[in-house]
């Protein structure tokens, strides 16, 4: 059986456990097989619905799962939004493909809310050795907990030199 984060469960079982339909599981396994993924070493990352495109789904994934933290600046601060706009999301996705074997699979059935995309990573023909998987933890959207808001008294303030 599998190695790594699957802890003995097959990837098919993990997809079923995440609420992926039997039809979609067949579709996903077929796509992964065509890209020569090692199914026992694949990891479920997320399922995202987008009304726009696969590129938009990738951006949602990157924005949601990879946050930019700056010391002394709260996550609600507009400065974070500015830096987020400067990040080249295409390059980030390329690095995820290259180093984690990330793939975004469009599921065949469209819902009323838009297209559904499944994000998976693992070793494959393009990325035979996944870089340091133990350091990455991915959670489905319903498992994500929002970080506790920082106490304003604990934040350092920015001061203008006058």
Short mmCIF file of C-alpha atoms in Angstrom, two decimals:
data_model
loop_
_atom_site.label_atom_id
_atom_site.label_comp_id
_atom_site.label_asym_id
_atom_site.label_seq_id
_atom_site.Cartn_x
_atom_site.Cartn_y
_atom_site.Cartn_z
CA UNK A 1 0.00 0.00 0.00
CA UNK A 2 0.84 3.68 0.03
CA UNK A 3 3.54 5.57 1.80
CA UNK A 4 3.69 9.11 3.10
CA UNK A 5 0.69 11.03 4.37
CA UNK A 6 -1.90 8.49 3.18
CA UNK A 7 -0.93 6.25 6.14
CA UNK A 8 -1.91 3.02 4.45
CA UNK A 9 -5.18 4.28 2.93
CA UNK A 10 -5.47 4.26 -0.84
CA UNK A 11 -5.80 7.60 -2.58
CA UNK A 12 -9.18 6.46 -3.92
CA UNK A 13 -10.40 5.96 -0.34
CA UNK A 14 -9.13 9.43 0.64
CA UNK A 15 -11.06 11.00 -2.26
CA UNK A 16 -14.19 9.09 -1.26
CA UNK A 17 -13.67 10.21 2.36
CA UNK A 18 -13.47 13.85 1.12
CA UNK A 19 -16.89 13.54 -0.51
CA UNK A 20 -15.75 13.11 -4.12
CA UNK A 21 -18.35 11.16 -6.12
CA UNK A 22 -17.55 7.76 -7.64
CA UNK A 23 -17.79 9.24 -11.16
CA UNK A 24 -15.38 12.05 -10.26
CA UNK A 25 -13.01 9.62 -8.53
CA UNK A 26 -12.78 7.63 -11.77
CA UNK A 27 -12.12 10.85 -13.69
CA UNK A 28 -9.41 12.01 -11.24
CA UNK A 29 -7.65 8.64 -11.15
CA UNK A 30 -7.70 8.53 -14.96
CA UNK A 31 -6.16 12.04 -15.19
CA UNK A 32 -3.51 11.17 -12.60
CA UNK A 33 -2.73 7.89 -14.38
CA UNK A 34 -2.34 9.68 -17.74
CA UNK A 35 0.29 11.96 -16.12
CA UNK A 36 1.97 8.89 -14.56
CA UNK A 37 1.34 9.86 -10.94
CA UNK A 38 2.23 7.30 -8.28
CA UNK A 39 -1.28 7.03 -6.81
CA UNK A 40 -0.19 5.57 -3.47
CA UNK A 41 1.96 8.67 -2.87
CA UNK A 42 -0.60 11.29 -3.94
CA UNK A 43 -2.03 13.81 -1.48
CA UNK A 44 -5.38 15.57 -1.61
CA UNK A 45 -4.89 19.33 -1.20
CA UNK A 46 -8.20 21.08 -1.90
CA UNK A 47 -11.43 21.28 -3.86
CA UNK A 48 -12.30 24.74 -5.18
CA UNK A 49 -15.32 25.99 -7.10
CA UNK A 50 -14.70 28.83 -9.55
CA UNK A 51 -17.17 30.55 -11.87
CA UNK A 52 -14.35 31.85 -14.04
CA UNK A 53 -11.53 29.50 -15.09
CA UNK A 54 -8.86 27.04 -14.03
CA UNK A 55 -6.40 29.94 -13.76
CA UNK A 56 -8.79 31.67 -11.36
CA UNK A 57 -9.14 28.45 -9.32
CA UNK A 58 -5.34 28.24 -9.06
CA UNK A 59 -5.19 31.85 -7.85
CA UNK A 60 -7.87 31.14 -5.24
CA UNK A 61 -5.87 28.11 -4.13
CA UNK A 62 -2.62 30.08 -3.86
CA UNK A 63 -4.29 33.02 -2.08
CA UNK A 64 -6.10 30.75 0.36
CA UNK A 65 -3.37 28.26 1.19
CA UNK A 66 -0.24 30.40 1.01
CA UNK A 67 -0.42 33.55 3.06
CA UNK A 68 2.11 36.32 3.29
CA UNK A 69 2.95 37.21 6.86
CA UNK A 70 4.79 40.38 7.70
CA UNK A 71 6.01 40.95 11.22
CA UNK A 72 4.09 43.69 12.99
CA UNK A 73 1.45 44.07 10.26
CA UNK A 74 -2.00 42.54 10.82
CA UNK A 75 -3.46 40.30 8.13
CA UNK A 76 -6.30 42.81 7.65
CA UNK A 77 -3.85 45.58 6.73
CA UNK A 78 -4.01 46.91 3.15
CA UNK A 79 -0.22 46.56 2.91
CA UNK A 80 -0.71 42.78 2.73
CA UNK A 81 -3.09 43.26 -0.21
CA UNK A 82 -0.45 45.33 -1.96
CA UNK A 83 2.20 42.63 -1.61
CA UNK A 84 -0.30 39.93 -2.60
CA UNK A 85 -0.90 41.78 -5.89
CA UNK A 86 2.84 41.77 -6.60
CA UNK A 87 3.18 37.99 -6.39
CA UNK A 88 3.45 36.22 -9.76
CA UNK A 89 0.82 33.48 -9.29
CA UNK A 90 1.74 31.74 -12.56
CA UNK A 91 5.31 31.37 -11.33
CA UNK A 92 4.12 30.13 -7.93
CA UNK A 93 1.96 27.50 -9.66
CA UNK A 94 4.88 26.44 -11.88
CA UNK A 95 7.04 25.97 -8.78
CA UNK A 96 4.28 23.94 -7.10
CA UNK A 97 4.13 21.68 -10.18
CA UNK A 98 7.90 21.35 -10.30
CA UNK A 99 8.57 20.81 -6.58
CA UNK A 100 5.38 19.19 -5.27
CA UNK A 101 3.96 17.58 -8.38
CA UNK A 102 0.84 19.76 -8.01
CA UNK A 103 -2.00 19.32 -10.46
CA UNK A 104 -5.37 21.04 -10.85
CA UNK A 105 -8.04 18.71 -12.25
CA UNK A 106 -11.33 20.10 -13.55
CA UNK A 107 -14.13 17.74 -12.55
CA UNK A 108 -16.56 16.87 -15.36
CA UNK A 109 -19.84 17.99 -13.79
CA UNK A 110 -20.49 21.71 -13.54
CA UNK A 111 -22.51 22.88 -10.53
CA UNK A 112 -24.74 25.94 -10.28
CA UNK A 113 -21.89 27.67 -8.42
CA UNK A 114 -19.36 27.10 -11.23
CA UNK A 115 -16.72 24.57 -12.24
CA UNK A 116 -15.16 22.35 -9.57
CA UNK A 117 -11.38 21.86 -9.47
CA UNK A 118 -9.53 19.28 -7.40
CA UNK A 119 -5.95 20.00 -6.29
CA UNK A 120 -3.62 17.05 -5.79
CA UNK A 121 0.13 16.68 -5.40
CA UNK A 122 2.52 13.77 -5.65
CA UNK A 123 5.34 12.21 -7.63
CA UNK A 124 4.77 11.89 -11.40
CA UNK A 125 6.62 11.85 -14.73
CA UNK A 126 7.30 15.64 -14.57
CA UNK A 127 8.19 15.61 -10.86
CA UNK A 128 9.55 12.14 -10.00
CA UNK A 129 10.73 13.21 -6.54
CA UNK A 130 8.51 15.50 -4.51
CA UNK A 131 10.47 18.04 -2.48
CA UNK A 132 10.06 17.75 1.30
CA UNK A 133 6.39 16.72 1.54
CA UNK A 134 6.60 16.41 5.32
CA UNK A 135 6.84 20.20 5.62
CA UNK A 136 3.54 20.82 3.79
CA UNK A 137 0.14 20.47 5.42
CA UNK A 138 -2.97 21.00 3.32
CA UNK A 139 -6.50 21.20 4.64
CA UNK A 140 -9.81 21.08 2.87
CA UNK A 141 -11.71 24.40 2.98
CA UNK A 142 -14.05 23.16 5.71
CA UNK A 143 -11.08 22.20 7.90
CA UNK A 144 -9.40 25.58 7.79
CA UNK A 145 -9.65 27.63 10.91
CA UNK A 146 -9.18 31.36 10.76
CA UNK A 147 -6.23 32.55 12.84
CA UNK A 148 -7.05 34.39 16.02
CA UNK A 149 -6.98 38.15 15.55
CA UNK A 150 -3.86 39.71 16.95
CA UNK A 151 -4.21 42.00 19.94
CA UNK A 152 -3.56 45.58 18.75
CA UNK A 153 -1.49 46.21 21.88
CA UNK A 154 0.90 43.40 20.88
CA UNK A 155 1.47 44.72 17.34
CA UNK A 156 4.41 46.93 16.66
CA UNK A 157 3.50 50.25 15.13
CA UNK A 158 4.94 51.94 12.09
CA UNK A 159 6.20 55.41 12.87
CA UNK A 160 7.07 58.21 10.53
CA UNK A 161 10.36 59.91 11.16
CA UNK A 162 9.66 63.57 11.42
#
